[in-house]
PDB file of C-alpha atoms in Angstrom:
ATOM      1  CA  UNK A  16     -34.035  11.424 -15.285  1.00 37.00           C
ATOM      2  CA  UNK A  17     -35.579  14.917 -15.943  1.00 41.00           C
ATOM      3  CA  UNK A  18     -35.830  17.635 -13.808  1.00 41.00           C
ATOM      4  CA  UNK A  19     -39.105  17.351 -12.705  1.00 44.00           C
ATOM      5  CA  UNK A  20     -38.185  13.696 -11.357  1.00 43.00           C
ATOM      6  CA  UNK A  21     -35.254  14.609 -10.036  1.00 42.00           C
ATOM      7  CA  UNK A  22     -37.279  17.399  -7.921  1.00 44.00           C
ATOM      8  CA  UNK A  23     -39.741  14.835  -7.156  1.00 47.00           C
ATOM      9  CA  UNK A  24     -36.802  12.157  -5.750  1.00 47.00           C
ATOM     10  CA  UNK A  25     -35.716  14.878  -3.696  1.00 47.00           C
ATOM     11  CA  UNK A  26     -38.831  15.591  -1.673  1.00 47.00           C
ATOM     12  CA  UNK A  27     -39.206  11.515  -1.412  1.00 49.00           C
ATOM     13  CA  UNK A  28     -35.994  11.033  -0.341  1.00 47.00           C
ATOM     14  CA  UNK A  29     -35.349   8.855  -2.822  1.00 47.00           C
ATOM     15  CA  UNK A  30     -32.171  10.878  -4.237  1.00 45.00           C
ATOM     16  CA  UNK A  31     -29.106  10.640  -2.304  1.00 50.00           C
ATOM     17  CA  UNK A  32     -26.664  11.008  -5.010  1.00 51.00           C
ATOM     18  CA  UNK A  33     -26.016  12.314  -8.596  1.00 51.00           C
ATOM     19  CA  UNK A  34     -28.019  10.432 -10.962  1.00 54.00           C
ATOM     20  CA  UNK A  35     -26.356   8.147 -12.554  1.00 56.00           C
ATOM     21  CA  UNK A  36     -26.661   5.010 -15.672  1.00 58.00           C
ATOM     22  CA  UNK A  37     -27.517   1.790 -14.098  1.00 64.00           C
ATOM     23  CA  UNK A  38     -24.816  -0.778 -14.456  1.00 61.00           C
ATOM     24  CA  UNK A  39     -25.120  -2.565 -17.586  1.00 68.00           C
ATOM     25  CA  UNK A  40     -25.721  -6.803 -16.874  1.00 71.00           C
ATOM     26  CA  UNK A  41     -23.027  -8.538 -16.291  1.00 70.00           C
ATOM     27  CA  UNK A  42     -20.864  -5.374 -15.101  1.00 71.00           C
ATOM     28  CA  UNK A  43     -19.271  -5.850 -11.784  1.00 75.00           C
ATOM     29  CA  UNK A  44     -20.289  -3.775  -9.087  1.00 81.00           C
ATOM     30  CA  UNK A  45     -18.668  -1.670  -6.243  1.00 84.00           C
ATOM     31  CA  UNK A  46     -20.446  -4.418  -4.191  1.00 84.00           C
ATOM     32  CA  UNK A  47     -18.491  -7.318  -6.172  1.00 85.00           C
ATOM     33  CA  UNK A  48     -14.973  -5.631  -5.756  1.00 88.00           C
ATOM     34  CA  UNK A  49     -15.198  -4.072  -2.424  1.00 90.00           C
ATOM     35  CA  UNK A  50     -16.347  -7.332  -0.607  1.00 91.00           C
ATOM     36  CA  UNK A  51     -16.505  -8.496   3.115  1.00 91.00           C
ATOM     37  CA  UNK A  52     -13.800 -10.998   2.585  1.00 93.00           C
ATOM     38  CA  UNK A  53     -11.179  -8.310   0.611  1.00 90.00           C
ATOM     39  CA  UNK A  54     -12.390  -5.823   3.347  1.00 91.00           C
ATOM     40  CA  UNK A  55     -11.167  -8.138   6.501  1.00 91.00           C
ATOM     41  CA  UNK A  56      -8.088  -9.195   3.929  1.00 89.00           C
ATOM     42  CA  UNK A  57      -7.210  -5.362   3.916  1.00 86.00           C
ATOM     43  CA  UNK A  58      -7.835  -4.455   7.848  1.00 89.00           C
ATOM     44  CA  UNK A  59      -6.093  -7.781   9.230  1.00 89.00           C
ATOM     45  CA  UNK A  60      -3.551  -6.945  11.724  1.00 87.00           C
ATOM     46  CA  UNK A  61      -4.718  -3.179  11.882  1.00 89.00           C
ATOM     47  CA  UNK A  62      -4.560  -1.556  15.055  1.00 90.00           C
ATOM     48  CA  UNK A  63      -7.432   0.686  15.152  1.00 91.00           C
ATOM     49  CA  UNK A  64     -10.674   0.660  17.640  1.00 91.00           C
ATOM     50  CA  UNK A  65     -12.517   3.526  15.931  1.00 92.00           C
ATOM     51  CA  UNK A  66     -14.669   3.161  12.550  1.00 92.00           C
ATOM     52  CA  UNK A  67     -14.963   5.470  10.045  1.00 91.00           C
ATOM     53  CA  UNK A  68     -16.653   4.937   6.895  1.00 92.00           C
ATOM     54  CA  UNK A  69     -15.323   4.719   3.355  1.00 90.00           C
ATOM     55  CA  UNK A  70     -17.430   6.204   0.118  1.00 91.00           C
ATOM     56  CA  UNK A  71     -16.916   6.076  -3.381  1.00 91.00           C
ATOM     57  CA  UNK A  72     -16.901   9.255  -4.997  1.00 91.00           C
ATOM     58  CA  UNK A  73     -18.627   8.101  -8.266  1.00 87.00           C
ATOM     59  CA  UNK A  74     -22.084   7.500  -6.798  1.00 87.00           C
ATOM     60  CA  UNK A  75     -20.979   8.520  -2.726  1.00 89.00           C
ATOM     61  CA  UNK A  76     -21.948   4.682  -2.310  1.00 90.00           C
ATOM     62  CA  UNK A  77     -20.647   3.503   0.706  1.00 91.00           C
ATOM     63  CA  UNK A  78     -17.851   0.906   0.234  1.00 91.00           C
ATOM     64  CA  UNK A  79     -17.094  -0.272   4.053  1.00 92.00           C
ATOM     65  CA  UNK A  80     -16.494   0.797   7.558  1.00 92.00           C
ATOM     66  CA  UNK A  81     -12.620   0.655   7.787  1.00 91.00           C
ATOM     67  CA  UNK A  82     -10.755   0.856  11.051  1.00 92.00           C
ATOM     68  CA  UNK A  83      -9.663   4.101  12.252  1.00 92.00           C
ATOM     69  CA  UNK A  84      -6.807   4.691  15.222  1.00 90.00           C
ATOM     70  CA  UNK A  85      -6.476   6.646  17.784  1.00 93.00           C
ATOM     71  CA  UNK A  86      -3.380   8.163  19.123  1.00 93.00           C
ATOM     72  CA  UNK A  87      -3.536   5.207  22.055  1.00 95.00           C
ATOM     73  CA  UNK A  88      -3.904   2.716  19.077  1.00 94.00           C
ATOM     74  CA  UNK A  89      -0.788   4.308  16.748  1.00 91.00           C
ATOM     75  CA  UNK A  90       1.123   3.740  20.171  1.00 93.00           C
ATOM     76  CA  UNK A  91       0.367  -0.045  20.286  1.00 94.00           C
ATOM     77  CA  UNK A  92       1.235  -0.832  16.383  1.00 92.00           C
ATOM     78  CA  UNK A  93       4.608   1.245  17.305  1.00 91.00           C
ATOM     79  CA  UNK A  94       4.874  -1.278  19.890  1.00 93.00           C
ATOM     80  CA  UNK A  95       3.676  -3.925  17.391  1.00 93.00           C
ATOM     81  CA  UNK A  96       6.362  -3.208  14.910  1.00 91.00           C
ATOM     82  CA  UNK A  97       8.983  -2.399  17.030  1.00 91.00           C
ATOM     83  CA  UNK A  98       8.823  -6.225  18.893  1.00 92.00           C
ATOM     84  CA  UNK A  99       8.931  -7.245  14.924  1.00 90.00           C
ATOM     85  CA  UNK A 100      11.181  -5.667  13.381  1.00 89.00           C
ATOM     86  CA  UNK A 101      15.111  -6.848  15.083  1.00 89.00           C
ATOM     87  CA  UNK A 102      13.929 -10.347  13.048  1.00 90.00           C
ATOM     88  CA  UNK A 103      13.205  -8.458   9.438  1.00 88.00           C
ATOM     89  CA  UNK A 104      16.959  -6.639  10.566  1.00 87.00           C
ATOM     90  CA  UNK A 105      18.404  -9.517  11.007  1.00 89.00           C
ATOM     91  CA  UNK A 106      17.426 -11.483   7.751  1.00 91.00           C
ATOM     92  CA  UNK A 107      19.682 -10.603   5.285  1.00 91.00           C
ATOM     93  CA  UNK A 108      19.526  -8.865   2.545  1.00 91.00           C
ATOM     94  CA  UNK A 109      19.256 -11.003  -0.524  1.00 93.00           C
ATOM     95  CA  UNK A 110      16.250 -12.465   1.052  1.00 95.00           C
ATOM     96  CA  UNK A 111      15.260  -9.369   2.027  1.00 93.00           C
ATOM     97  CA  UNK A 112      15.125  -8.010  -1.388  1.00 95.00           C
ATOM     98  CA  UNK A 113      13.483 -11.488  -2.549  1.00 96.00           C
ATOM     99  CA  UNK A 114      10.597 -10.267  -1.130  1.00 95.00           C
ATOM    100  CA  UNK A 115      10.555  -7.458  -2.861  1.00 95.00           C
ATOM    101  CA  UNK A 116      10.830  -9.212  -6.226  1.00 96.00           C
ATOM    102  CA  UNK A 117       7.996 -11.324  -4.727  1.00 96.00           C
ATOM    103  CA  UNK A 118       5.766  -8.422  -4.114  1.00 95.00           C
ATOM    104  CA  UNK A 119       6.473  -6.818  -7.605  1.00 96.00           C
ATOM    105  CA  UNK A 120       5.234  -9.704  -9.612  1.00 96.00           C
ATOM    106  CA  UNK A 121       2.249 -10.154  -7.303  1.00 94.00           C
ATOM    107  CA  UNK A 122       1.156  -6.653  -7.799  1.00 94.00           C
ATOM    108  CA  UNK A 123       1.607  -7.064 -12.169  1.00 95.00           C
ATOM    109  CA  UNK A 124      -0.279 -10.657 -11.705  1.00 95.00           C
ATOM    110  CA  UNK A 125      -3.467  -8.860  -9.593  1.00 92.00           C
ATOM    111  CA  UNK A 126      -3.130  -5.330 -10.959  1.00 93.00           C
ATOM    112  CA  UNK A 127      -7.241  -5.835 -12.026  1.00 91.00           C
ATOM    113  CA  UNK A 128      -7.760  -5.829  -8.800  1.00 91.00           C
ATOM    114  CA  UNK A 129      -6.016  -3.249  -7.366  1.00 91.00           C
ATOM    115  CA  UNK A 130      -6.767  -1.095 -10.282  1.00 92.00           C
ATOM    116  CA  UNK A 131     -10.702  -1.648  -9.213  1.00 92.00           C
ATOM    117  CA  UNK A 132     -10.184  -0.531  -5.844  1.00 92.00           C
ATOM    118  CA  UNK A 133      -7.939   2.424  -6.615  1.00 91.00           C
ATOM    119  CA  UNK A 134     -10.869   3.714  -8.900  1.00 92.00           C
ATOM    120  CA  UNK A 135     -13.397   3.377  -6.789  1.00 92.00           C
ATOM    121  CA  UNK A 136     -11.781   4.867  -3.986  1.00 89.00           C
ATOM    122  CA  UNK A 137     -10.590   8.050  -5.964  1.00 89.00           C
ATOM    123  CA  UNK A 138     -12.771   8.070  -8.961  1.00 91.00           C
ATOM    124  CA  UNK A 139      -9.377   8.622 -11.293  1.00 92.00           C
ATOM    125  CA  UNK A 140      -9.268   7.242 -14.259  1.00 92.00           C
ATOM    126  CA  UNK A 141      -7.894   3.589 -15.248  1.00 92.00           C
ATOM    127  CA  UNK A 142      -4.957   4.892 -17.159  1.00 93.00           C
ATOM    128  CA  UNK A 143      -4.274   7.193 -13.982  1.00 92.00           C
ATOM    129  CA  UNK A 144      -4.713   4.447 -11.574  1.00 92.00           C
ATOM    130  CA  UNK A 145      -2.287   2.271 -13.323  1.00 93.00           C
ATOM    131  CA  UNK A 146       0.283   5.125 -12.771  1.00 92.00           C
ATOM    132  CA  UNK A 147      -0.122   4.374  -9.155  1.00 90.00           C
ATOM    133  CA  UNK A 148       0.396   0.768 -10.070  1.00 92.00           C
ATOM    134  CA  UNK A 149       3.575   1.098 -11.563  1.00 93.00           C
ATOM    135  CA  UNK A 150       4.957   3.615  -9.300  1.00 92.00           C
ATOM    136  CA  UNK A 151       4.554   0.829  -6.434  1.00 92.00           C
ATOM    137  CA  UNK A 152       5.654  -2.080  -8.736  1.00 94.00           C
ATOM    138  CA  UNK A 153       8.615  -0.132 -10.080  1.00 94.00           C
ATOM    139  CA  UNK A 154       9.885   0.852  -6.618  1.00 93.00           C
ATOM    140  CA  UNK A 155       9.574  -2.870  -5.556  1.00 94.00           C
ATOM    141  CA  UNK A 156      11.522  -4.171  -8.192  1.00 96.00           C
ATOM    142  CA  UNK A 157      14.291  -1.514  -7.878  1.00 96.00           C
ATOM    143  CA  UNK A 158      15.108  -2.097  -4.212  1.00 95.00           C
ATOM    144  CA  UNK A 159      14.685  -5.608  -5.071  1.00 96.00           C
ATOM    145  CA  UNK A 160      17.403  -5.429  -7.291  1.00 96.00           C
ATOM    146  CA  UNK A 161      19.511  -2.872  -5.916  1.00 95.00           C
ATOM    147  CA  UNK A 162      19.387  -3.211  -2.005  1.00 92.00           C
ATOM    148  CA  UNK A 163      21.660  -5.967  -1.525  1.00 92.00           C
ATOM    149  CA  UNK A 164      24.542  -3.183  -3.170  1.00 93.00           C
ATOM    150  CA  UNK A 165      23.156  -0.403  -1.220  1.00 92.00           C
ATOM    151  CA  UNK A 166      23.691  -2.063   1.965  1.00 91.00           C
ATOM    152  CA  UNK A 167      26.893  -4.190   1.514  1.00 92.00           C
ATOM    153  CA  UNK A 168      29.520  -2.992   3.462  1.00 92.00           C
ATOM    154  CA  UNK A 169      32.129  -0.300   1.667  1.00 92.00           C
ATOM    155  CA  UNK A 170      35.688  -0.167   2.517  1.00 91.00           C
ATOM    156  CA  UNK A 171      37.395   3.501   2.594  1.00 89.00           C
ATOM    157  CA  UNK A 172      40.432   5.106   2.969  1.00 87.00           C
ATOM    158  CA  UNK A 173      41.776   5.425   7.152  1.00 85.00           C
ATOM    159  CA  UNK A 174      42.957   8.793   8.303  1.00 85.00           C
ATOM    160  CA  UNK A 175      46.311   7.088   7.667  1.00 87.00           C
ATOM    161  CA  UNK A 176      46.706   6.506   4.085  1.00 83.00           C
ATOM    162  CA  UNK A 177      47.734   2.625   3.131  1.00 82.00           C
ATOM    163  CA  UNK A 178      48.037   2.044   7.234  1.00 86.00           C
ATOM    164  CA  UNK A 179      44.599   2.217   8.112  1.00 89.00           C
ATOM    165  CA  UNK A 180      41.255   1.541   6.631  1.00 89.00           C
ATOM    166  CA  UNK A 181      37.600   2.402   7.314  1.00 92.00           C
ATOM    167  CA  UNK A 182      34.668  -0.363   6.922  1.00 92.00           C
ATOM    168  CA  UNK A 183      30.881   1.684   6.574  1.00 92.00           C
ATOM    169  CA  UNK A 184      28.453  -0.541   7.388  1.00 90.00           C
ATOM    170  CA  UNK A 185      24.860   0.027   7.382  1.00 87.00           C
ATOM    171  CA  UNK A 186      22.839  -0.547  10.526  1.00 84.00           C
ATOM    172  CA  UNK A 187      19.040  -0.538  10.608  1.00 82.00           C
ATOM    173  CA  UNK A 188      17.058   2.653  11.909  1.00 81.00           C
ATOM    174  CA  UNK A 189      14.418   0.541  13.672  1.00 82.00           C
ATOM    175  CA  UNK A 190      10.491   1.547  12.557  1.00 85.00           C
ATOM    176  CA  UNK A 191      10.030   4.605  11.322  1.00 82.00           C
ATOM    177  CA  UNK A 192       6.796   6.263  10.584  1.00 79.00           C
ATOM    178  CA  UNK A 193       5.442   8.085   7.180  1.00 77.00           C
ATOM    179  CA  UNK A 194       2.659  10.010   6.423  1.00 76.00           C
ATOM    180  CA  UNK A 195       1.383   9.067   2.909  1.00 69.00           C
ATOM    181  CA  UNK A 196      -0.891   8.514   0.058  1.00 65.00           C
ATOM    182  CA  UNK A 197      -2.709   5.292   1.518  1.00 58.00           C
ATOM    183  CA  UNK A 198      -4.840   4.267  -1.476  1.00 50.00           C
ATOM    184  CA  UNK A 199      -2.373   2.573  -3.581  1.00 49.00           C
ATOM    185  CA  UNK A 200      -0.859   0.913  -0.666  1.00 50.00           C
ATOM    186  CA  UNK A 201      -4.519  -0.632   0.920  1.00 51.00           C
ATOM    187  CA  UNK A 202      -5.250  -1.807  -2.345  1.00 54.00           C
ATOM    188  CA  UNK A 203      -1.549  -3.406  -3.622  1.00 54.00           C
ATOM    189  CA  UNK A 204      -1.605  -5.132  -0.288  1.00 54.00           C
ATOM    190  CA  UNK A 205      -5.477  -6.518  -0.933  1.00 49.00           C
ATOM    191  CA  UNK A 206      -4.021  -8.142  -4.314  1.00 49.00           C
ATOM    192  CA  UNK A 207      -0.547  -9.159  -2.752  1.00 48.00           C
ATOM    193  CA  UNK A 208      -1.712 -10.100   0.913  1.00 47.00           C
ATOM    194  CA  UNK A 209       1.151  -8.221   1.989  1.00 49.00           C
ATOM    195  CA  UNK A 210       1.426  -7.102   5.295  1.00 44.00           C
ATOM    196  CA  UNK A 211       0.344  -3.838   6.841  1.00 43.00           C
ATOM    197  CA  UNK A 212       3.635  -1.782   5.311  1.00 43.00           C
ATOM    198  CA  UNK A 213       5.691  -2.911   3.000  1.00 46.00           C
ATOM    199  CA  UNK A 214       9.158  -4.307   4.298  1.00 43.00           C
ATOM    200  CA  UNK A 215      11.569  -1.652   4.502  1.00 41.00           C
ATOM    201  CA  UNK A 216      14.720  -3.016   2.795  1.00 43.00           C
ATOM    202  CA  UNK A 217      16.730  -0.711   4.180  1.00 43.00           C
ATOM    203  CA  UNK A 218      15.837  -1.354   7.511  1.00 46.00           C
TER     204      UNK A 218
END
């Protein structure tokens, strides 16, 4: 486009964004990833009765309207996940971290996916979005193999050497709230079908 049409497409209206190369045929689209179906996959279950809407930042084409919560709605998935969460404290911990494990090889087996959403939610790179990839599968597959250890019960020495002994055990916290990068998150949980958060092994 030269200048001259580009000053012409803005009197007309008919520029809203940078210029840009037209997909070449057979290239899939922010309109193929981003679809209704992933977008009600990604929103099930979330508490939220405001909309805000959610733009790419390659082209500022708009990719959905997600849900977006208000303090009344944060108060009712508190709610939500407290009611939930005494049955995720009482399953044990092997099985607990089994669905870790679980969740790690479903994020390697649809990283395409996620990597596709990722970029066109944050423009980065592909070799940048795979870091985010990896961070989340790494993490999964650590706790998976490591929580049942963290959490098994430790024997110490009593206040009374040889006569008495202390047992630590761990006991959950109950839900706790984080304030995070969501973009790698939304998307692993598109590919995985995972639930809103990840499980919390820990807790």
């Amino acid at each position: 486009m030269t200048d001259s049409q580009a000053l012409a497409a803005r009197h007309t209206g008919a520029l809203g964004t940078n210029p840009t190369a037209a997909a070449p045929a057979g290239v899939r689209t922010a309109a193929d990833v981003v679809t209704p179906e992933v977008v009600a996959q990604l929103t099930r279950g979330v508490v939220g009765s405001g909309r805000t809407a959610n733009h790419t930042p390659f082209t500022g084409e708009k990719l959905a309207d997600l849900p977006e919560s208000t303090p009344e709605d944060v108060a009712e998935a508190f709610a939500r996940a407290r009611a939930a969460q005494p049955l995720w404290a009482a399953t044990s911990p092997r099985a607990r971290a089994a669905v870790l494990l679980r969740f790690h090889d479903l994020v390697l087996e649809r990283q395409a996916e996620v990597l596709d959403l990722i970029q066109l939610e944050t423009g980065k790179a592909r070799l940048h979005a795979h870091e985010e990839v990896l961070a989340v599968a790494v993490a999964a597959r650590h706790y998976g193999r490591k929580a049942p250890s963290y959490l098994r019960p430790r024997r110490h020495t009593g206040v009374v050497p040889v006569l008495t002994k202390t047992t630590e055990l761990r006991q959950p916290r109950g839900v706790v709230g984080q304030i995070a990068p969501g973009t790698t998150r939304w998307s692993c949980r598109s590919a995985t079908h995972s639930p809103p958060s990840s499980p919390a092994t820990p807790s």
